[in-house]
Amino acid sequence: MISLTLLGASAAVTNGVIAEGTRWEMAWRVQESGKPGPTVLVVGGVHGNEPAGASAAGQIQHWPVKRGRLIVVPRANGPGLKDGTRFLPGVSLKTRDLNRDFQKTDSKDGPIGEPAQELWKFVSGHKPDWLIDLHEGTDFHQINGKSVGSSIIDVHSKASGVAVPLMLKAVNAAVSEPKKKFVRLRYPVDGSLARAAHEQLGAHAMICETTSKDQPRSQRARQHRLMMHALLTHLQMAQAGPNVLVGEGKFRVAIYDAGGVGGNGPRNVDHVLAGHAVVRRVGAADVRDGVLKQFHLAVFPGGSGSKQANALAPAGRKAVQEFVRSGGGFAGICAGSYLAAANYEWSLGLSNHKTFCKSVDIPEVGRKSMWYRGPSATVRMELTDAGRKILGNRKGAFDVRYHNGPIMSPMGKSDLGAFQSLAHFRSEVSRYEPQKGTMVGTPAIIAGEYGKGRVLCISPHPESSPALHALVRRGLFWAGDKK
């Protein structure tokens, strides 16, 4: 199936599916400028345990071009991406690595296995001038030579000899540590899509490798975008900046996954919204660059509210405030609710609540802040009448995971409207004597407004329980004002 959208007298967007009707379906998108120029084909997600390439390709596919064609296949190994596994799930050892299944240098045989054969049929049919395959290494190549992370592996054609240094310059401008900077390598591995595209089609081909070690997905996807934008700028194709993350359409959600975020929070929110929204991971640099304007809702998950604020820096915090003030939605879960509060020097002041965080001298222990109540635990929570209208008609108290989320009460700022409680805690956990009795009956979930936008603050972690995903999803829809 192919769909066509006309953008102007000659520009158009075409969408379709490779291997349609099989388990290997791969969506593709073509941005057609209508003006003569190169054909650039970008592929992501060849290895399923390298999600940043797929994420970046899913963003790049929305970039308009002012000449030539931009063709993107964001998720070449959909089943592997779903499972988080490098290889094609459930296939033989011989054909399980999609990036070794294309025609080899000294072979007359074509690609092996249905996914490679179908993808190659698509690629060769478009005769790309440039083919860029987005991957991830496990470590930084300059630190660990056994990994190709943070590199561009190209065929060293004359044209790529000009383009690759420009791409390296663009991406390395945002890398402060010398040993983590990107370097140029050669040659794409035998059997890879990039090598076959060069040897069989004459394309200027390369593999761009980010590094998954200790870097959030948003940062790695951003690095891919910076490299791709430098290439398209060099080819006089780029019509917009590198920070277009999403196209027009249904409910669009940005999930912050960078400094100050811990654990599985972003992944759990991904699961809550899977199939219900267009979701993108964003980092602090993205926020400072104004990407939130492309979304209906920004979600800040668990971790550390103060560290999230520090990573955002004043410019990022101001960008979040302006996004909500202008009509965007904000949802904070645990740490994100600390971030939204009004009682810290570093907090955003989006919600008219304060947190129970005073410091107390504990005999034989020392001075301790009261926000910390110990390791993750299960508590009871009950929706209010207002909560049932927004979050679903669940009656009575029920279990929810809690891990040091804020104990919230009115801040009473005159320039902020009052919040409404959507749920209350019906049991508590405590580590120190002064905490006892301070949690039961306090708000577990609150909702309010900031300017034209809505603010949802969730103290516990219902997103980590599949049985509560529908409740969380309704809250996120409300915050993003989804009709």
PDB file of C-alpha atoms in Angstrom, residues 56 59-60 63 218 220-230 242-245 281 286 291:
ATOM      1  CA  ALA A  56      16.623   9.311  14.706  1.00  0.00           C
ATOM      2  CA  GLN A  59      12.578  11.969  13.183  1.00  0.00           C
ATOM      3  CA  ILE A  60      14.618  12.581  10.032  1.00  0.00           C
ATOM      4  CA  TRP A  63      12.559  16.744   7.322  1.00  0.00           C
ATOM      5  CA  SER A 218      17.699  11.252  23.128  1.00  0.00           C
ATOM      6  CA  ARG A 220      22.322   9.489  20.639  1.00  0.00           C
ATOM      7  CA  ALA A 221      19.397  10.284  18.334  1.00  0.00           C
ATOM      8  CA  ARG A 222      20.402  13.939  18.425  1.00  0.00           C
ATOM      9  CA  GLN A 223      23.943  13.002  17.368  1.00  0.00           C
ATOM     10  CA  HIS A 224      22.548  11.091  14.396  1.00  0.00           C
ATOM     11  CA  ARG A 225      20.440  14.118  13.474  1.00  0.00           C
ATOM     12  CA  LEU A 226      23.430  16.454  13.668  1.00  0.00           C
ATOM     13  CA  MET A 227      25.440  14.226  11.334  1.00  0.00           C
ATOM     14  CA  MET A 228      22.574  13.823   8.877  1.00  0.00           C
ATOM     15  CA  HIS A 229      21.773  17.523   8.870  1.00  0.00           C
ATOM     16  CA  ALA A 230      25.413  18.363   8.128  1.00  0.00           C
ATOM     17  CA  PRO A 242      18.231  19.476  12.755  1.00  0.00           C
ATOM     18  CA  ASN A 243      15.596  19.697  15.481  1.00  0.00           C
ATOM     19  CA  VAL A 244      12.477  18.676  13.573  1.00  0.00           C
ATOM     20  CA  LEU A 245      11.470  15.577  15.549  1.00  0.00           C
ATOM     21  CA  ARG A 281      12.563  11.009  23.619  1.00  0.00           C
ATOM     22  CA  ASP A 286      16.624  19.493  22.722  1.00  0.00           C
ATOM     23  CA  VAL A 291      11.633  21.228  20.408  1.00  0.00           C
TER      24      VAL A 291
END
